[in-house]
């Protein structure tokens, strides 16, 4: 089972460049999330989605955009990369069971460095 | 009050020790709670869900206290392989538009030989 797949695993960007972090899940989960984790720090929610066509901002959305055209895919777009966006990015997905949150499954992360 | 807070750590314990972590949350409507484990430079992985009646999985025991709004994780007979950061997870406050998870800052555990 693939679970949550993120690509690329590593990337170095120059300031001002753009890129898209890909995330796909094969568990038919409605809920998907993007987090960033800076060194030695906790996870911060960037954006999340409750289903295809529906997204919402998290705690730190500035500088990012998302889309959710299908249940499976939830790409994260960086338009003008800045050094402050150097971080590890995790995509996750989850579902509901009888109205209760089920666990979140994470991808392996994308390590992004902006120079 | 922050949505979720954890013991700041780090906890440095010898092998075989028993260690307990606490986590407090502010959203009294929270229903689903989890403990995750995160190894260095890896993604978080579910350690265990936390049920109202408390639950045990081998050397790990999770407890929920709704009245005081905290959950705990007890690790007995610590192993070197238990060294990791333990994340407390509760639902966020976006109940009107779906939900998201709120991850605590994590408590780092180092089990020493």
Tab-separated table of N, CA and C in Angstrom, chain B residues 1-79:
chain	number	residue	atom	x	y	z
B	1	UNK	N	-5.162	30.450	26.480
B	1	UNK	CA	-4.561	29.108	26.605
B	1	UNK	C	-4.365	28.520	25.221
B	2	UNK	N	-3.198	27.950	24.974
B	2	UNK	CA	-2.930	27.358	23.688
B	2	UNK	C	-3.823	26.137	23.490
B	3	UNK	N	-4.057	25.800	22.191
B	3	UNK	CA	-4.933	24.664	21.917
B	3	UNK	C	-4.385	23.371	22.497
B	4	UNK	N	-3.091	23.198	22.457
B	4	UNK	CA	-2.489	21.993	23.019
B	4	UNK	C	-1.096	22.327	23.531
B	5	UNK	N	-0.782	21.848	24.695
B	5	UNK	CA	0.534	22.058	25.299
B	5	UNK	C	1.062	20.736	25.816
B	6	UNK	N	2.373	20.604	25.762
B	6	UNK	CA	3.013	19.381	26.237
B	6	UNK	C	4.130	19.707	27.199
B	7	UNK	N	4.519	18.690	27.997
B	7	UNK	CA	5.718	18.806	28.825
B	7	UNK	C	6.877	19.243	27.919
B	8	UNK	N	7.638	20.231	28.351
B	8	UNK	CA	8.673	20.764	27.455
B	8	UNK	C	9.823	19.810	27.182
B	9	UNK	N	10.146	18.946	28.150
B	9	UNK	CA	11.271	18.041	27.935
B	9	UNK	C	12.581	18.794	27.807
B	10	UNK	N	13.684	18.182	27.352
B	10	UNK	CA	13.739	16.760	27.018
B	10	UNK	C	13.775	15.871	28.263
B	11	UNK	N	13.379	14.636	28.071
B	11	UNK	CA	13.449	13.651	29.119
B	11	UNK	C	14.615	12.723	28.797
B	12	UNK	N	15.558	12.640	29.721
B	12	UNK	CA	16.678	11.711	29.573
B	12	UNK	C	16.542	10.653	30.658
B	13	UNK	N	16.285	9.416	30.256
B	13	UNK	CA	16.032	8.363	31.236
B	13	UNK	C	16.904	7.154	30.926
B	14	UNK	N	17.225	6.350	31.955
B	14	UNK	CA	18.002	5.133	31.692
B	14	UNK	C	17.110	4.034	31.145
B	15	UNK	N	17.706	3.106	30.458
B	15	UNK	CA	16.957	1.935	29.995
B	15	UNK	C	16.221	1.277	31.152
B	16	UNK	N	15.002	0.838	30.875
B	16	UNK	CA	14.229	0.163	31.901
B	16	UNK	C	13.381	1.086	32.754
B	17	UNK	N	13.595	2.382	32.619
B	17	UNK	CA	12.831	3.329	33.433
B	17	UNK	C	11.398	3.444	32.917
B	18	UNK	N	10.549	3.979	33.785
B	18	UNK	CA	9.177	4.334	33.408
B	18	UNK	C	9.112	5.842	33.271
B	19	UNK	N	8.511	6.292	32.207
B	19	UNK	CA	8.428	7.734	31.954
B	19	UNK	C	7.014	8.085	31.531
B	20	UNK	N	6.559	9.251	31.961
B	20	UNK	CA	5.200	9.697	31.643
B	20	UNK	C	5.228	11.090	31.028
B	21	UNK	N	4.432	11.262	29.993
B	21	UNK	CA	4.282	12.567	29.348
B	21	UNK	C	2.849	13.045	29.526
B	22	UNK	N	2.702	14.341	29.718
B	22	UNK	CA	1.370	14.922	29.821
B	22	UNK	C	1.124	15.913	28.702
B	23	UNK	N	-0.145	16.059	28.385
B	23	UNK	CA	-0.557	16.976	27.324
B	23	UNK	C	-1.887	17.587	27.737
B	24	UNK	N	-1.983	18.900	27.695
B	24	UNK	CA	-3.244	19.560	28.015
B	24	UNK	C	-3.819	20.194	26.760
B	25	UNK	N	-5.140	20.260	26.685
B	25	UNK	CA	-5.802	20.826	25.514
B	25	UNK	C	-6.892	21.775	25.970
B	26	UNK	N	-7.289	22.690	25.089
B	26	UNK	CA	-8.238	23.730	25.484
B	26	UNK	C	-9.633	23.530	24.898
B	27	UNK	N	-9.759	22.760	23.821
B	27	UNK	CA	-11.044	22.583	23.166
B	27	UNK	C	-11.823	21.475	23.866
B	28	UNK	N	-12.794	21.878	24.694
B	28	UNK	CA	-13.512	20.889	25.499
B	28	UNK	C	-14.373	19.966	24.651
B	29	UNK	N	-14.625	20.356	23.386
B	29	UNK	CA	-15.439	19.511	22.511
B	29	UNK	C	-14.623	18.428	21.822
B	30	UNK	N	-13.327	18.416	22.056
B	30	UNK	CA	-12.460	17.439	21.393
B	30	UNK	C	-12.908	16.028	21.704
B	31	UNK	N	-12.912	15.202	20.669
B	31	UNK	CA	-13.363	13.836	20.822
B	31	UNK	C	-12.275	12.811	20.529
B	32	UNK	N	-11.399	13.130	19.598
B	32	UNK	CA	-10.400	12.154	19.157
B	32	UNK	C	-9.021	12.657	19.534
B	33	UNK	N	-8.274	11.786	20.172
B	33	UNK	CA	-6.938	12.138	20.630
B	33	UNK	C	-5.960	11.049	20.207
B	34	UNK	N	-4.744	11.494	19.954
B	34	UNK	CA	-3.740	10.541	19.503
B	34	UNK	C	-2.384	10.894	20.100
B	35	UNK	N	-1.545	9.904	20.196
B	35	UNK	CA	-0.115	10.106	20.437
B	35	UNK	C	0.623	9.626	19.188
B	36	UNK	N	1.501	10.488	18.702
B	36	UNK	CA	2.351	10.158	17.569
B	36	UNK	C	3.791	10.128	18.040
B	37	UNK	N	4.582	9.398	17.291
B	37	UNK	CA	6.013	9.348	17.520
B	37	UNK	C	6.702	9.885	16.269
B	38	UNK	N	7.731	10.721	16.491
B	38	UNK	CA	8.491	11.228	15.358
B	38	UNK	C	9.971	11.012	15.610
B	39	UNK	N	10.589	10.232	14.753
B	39	UNK	CA	12.036	10.050	14.806
B	39	UNK	C	12.700	11.193	14.060
B	40	UNK	N	13.972	11.400	14.384
B	40	UNK	CA	14.694	12.531	13.814
B	40	UNK	C	14.649	12.517	12.284
B	41	UNK	N	14.203	13.609	11.706
B	41	UNK	CA	14.174	13.799	10.261
B	41	UNK	C	13.226	12.833	9.542
B	42	UNK	N	12.246	12.319	10.286
B	42	UNK	CA	11.260	11.415	9.693
B	42	UNK	C	9.856	11.981	9.888
B	43	UNK	N	8.888	11.366	9.198
B	43	UNK	CA	7.522	11.810	9.359
B	43	UNK	C	6.934	11.267	10.660
B	44	UNK	N	5.949	11.976	11.232
B	44	UNK	CA	5.267	11.456	12.418
B	44	UNK	C	4.501	10.179	12.078
B	45	UNK	N	4.486	9.273	13.037
B	45	UNK	CA	3.735	8.028	12.853
B	45	UNK	C	2.876	7.776	14.084
B	46	UNK	N	1.698	7.234	13.852
B	46	UNK	CA	0.783	6.986	14.956
B	46	UNK	C	1.376	5.988	15.932
B	47	UNK	N	1.383	6.367	17.203
B	47	UNK	CA	1.775	5.445	18.258
B	47	UNK	C	0.528	4.758	18.812
B	48	UNK	N	-0.436	5.566	19.214
B	48	UNK	CA	-1.697	4.997	19.664
B	48	UNK	C	-2.788	6.055	19.722
B	49	UNK	N	-4.006	5.604	19.535
B	49	UNK	CA	-5.163	6.452	19.764
B	49	UNK	C	-5.438	6.470	21.262
B	50	UNK	N	-6.160	7.465	21.709
B	50	UNK	CA	-6.481	7.580	23.132
B	50	UNK	C	-7.988	7.487	23.280
B	51	UNK	N	-8.453	6.489	24.003
B	51	UNK	CA	-9.877	6.268	24.169
B	51	UNK	C	-10.326	6.760	25.544
B	52	UNK	N	-11.606	7.003	25.654
B	52	UNK	CA	-12.158	7.563	26.892
B	52	UNK	C	-11.824	6.718	28.107
B	53	UNK	N	-11.811	5.420	27.917
B	53	UNK	CA	-11.580	4.513	29.044
B	53	UNK	C	-10.102	4.244	29.278
B	54	UNK	N	-9.251	4.869	28.470
B	54	UNK	CA	-7.825	4.586	28.564
B	54	UNK	C	-7.519	3.311	27.796
B	55	UNK	N	-6.322	3.201	27.332
B	55	UNK	CA	-5.964	1.995	26.591
B	55	UNK	C	-4.483	1.704	26.722
B	56	UNK	N	-4.180	0.438	26.521
B	56	UNK	CA	-2.815	-0.051	26.721
B	56	UNK	C	-2.391	-0.846	25.501
B	57	UNK	N	-1.140	-0.668	25.121
B	57	UNK	CA	-0.591	-1.436	24.013
B	57	UNK	C	0.827	-1.825	24.394
B	58	UNK	N	0.955	-3.014	24.931
B	58	UNK	CA	2.272	-3.465	25.370
B	58	UNK	C	2.797	-2.599	26.500
B	59	UNK	N	3.926	-1.966	26.273
B	59	UNK	CA	4.549	-1.131	27.317
B	59	UNK	C	3.971	0.283	27.373
B	60	UNK	N	3.049	0.597	26.504
B	60	UNK	CA	2.506	1.948	26.389
B	60	UNK	C	1.071	2.000	26.914
B	61	UNK	N	0.796	3.017	27.723
B	61	UNK	CA	-0.552	3.225	28.246
B	61	UNK	C	-0.945	4.677	28.036
B	62	UNK	N	-2.115	4.883	27.465
B	62	UNK	CA	-2.631	6.240	27.250
B	62	UNK	C	-3.859	6.443	28.120
B	63	UNK	N	-3.951	7.616	28.722
B	63	UNK	CA	-5.093	7.943	29.568
B	63	UNK	C	-5.681	9.278	29.130
B	64	UNK	N	-6.981	9.406	29.292
B	64	UNK	CA	-7.675	10.647	28.976
B	64	UNK	C	-8.428	11.120	30.210
B	65	UNK	N	-8.259	12.373	30.571
B	65	UNK	CA	-9.000	12.977	31.675
B	65	UNK	C	-9.763	14.172	31.113
B	66	UNK	N	-11.027	13.961	30.815
B	66	UNK	CA	-11.826	15.018	30.175
B	66	UNK	C	-12.086	16.187	31.137
B	67	UNK	N	-12.301	15.877	32.381
B	67	UNK	CA	-12.620	16.935	33.361
B	67	UNK	C	-11.475	17.944	33.442
B	68	UNK	N	-10.256	17.446	33.443
B	68	UNK	CA	-9.089	18.318	33.548
B	68	UNK	C	-8.478	18.631	32.189
B	69	UNK	N	-9.027	18.049	31.151
B	69	UNK	CA	-8.595	18.299	29.774
B	69	UNK	C	-7.110	18.001	29.594
B	70	UNK	N	-6.742	16.785	29.944
B	70	UNK	CA	-5.380	16.376	29.617
B	70	UNK	C	-5.373	14.903	29.252
B	71	UNK	N	-4.348	14.563	28.484
B	71	UNK	CA	-4.085	13.172	28.170
B	71	UNK	C	-2.647	12.864	28.557
B	72	UNK	N	-2.396	11.609	28.803
B	72	UNK	CA	-1.064	11.212	29.244
B	72	UNK	C	-0.613	9.975	28.480
B	73	UNK	N	0.691	9.816	28.442
B	73	UNK	CA	1.301	8.632	27.842
B	73	UNK	C	2.328	8.103	28.820
B	74	UNK	N	2.192	6.838	29.150
B	74	UNK	CA	3.119	6.183	30.067
B	74	UNK	C	3.899	5.127	29.292
B	75	UNK	N	5.202	5.174	29.420
B	75	UNK	CA	6.052	4.165	28.785
B	75	UNK	C	6.774	3.407	29.891
B	76	UNK	N	6.549	2.122	29.920
B	76	UNK	CA	7.212	1.287	30.933
B	76	UNK	C	8.403	0.572	30.301
B	77	UNK	N	9.375	0.236	31.149
B	77	UNK	CA	10.536	-0.537	30.708
B	77	UNK	C	11.133	0.056	29.424
B	78	UNK	N	11.526	1.308	29.491
B	78	UNK	CA	12.020	2.042	28.320
B	78	UNK	C	13.147	1.308	27.605
B	79	UNK	N	13.091	1.351	26.294
B	79	UNK	CA	14.121	0.769	25.435
B	79	UNK	C	14.865	1.892	24.717
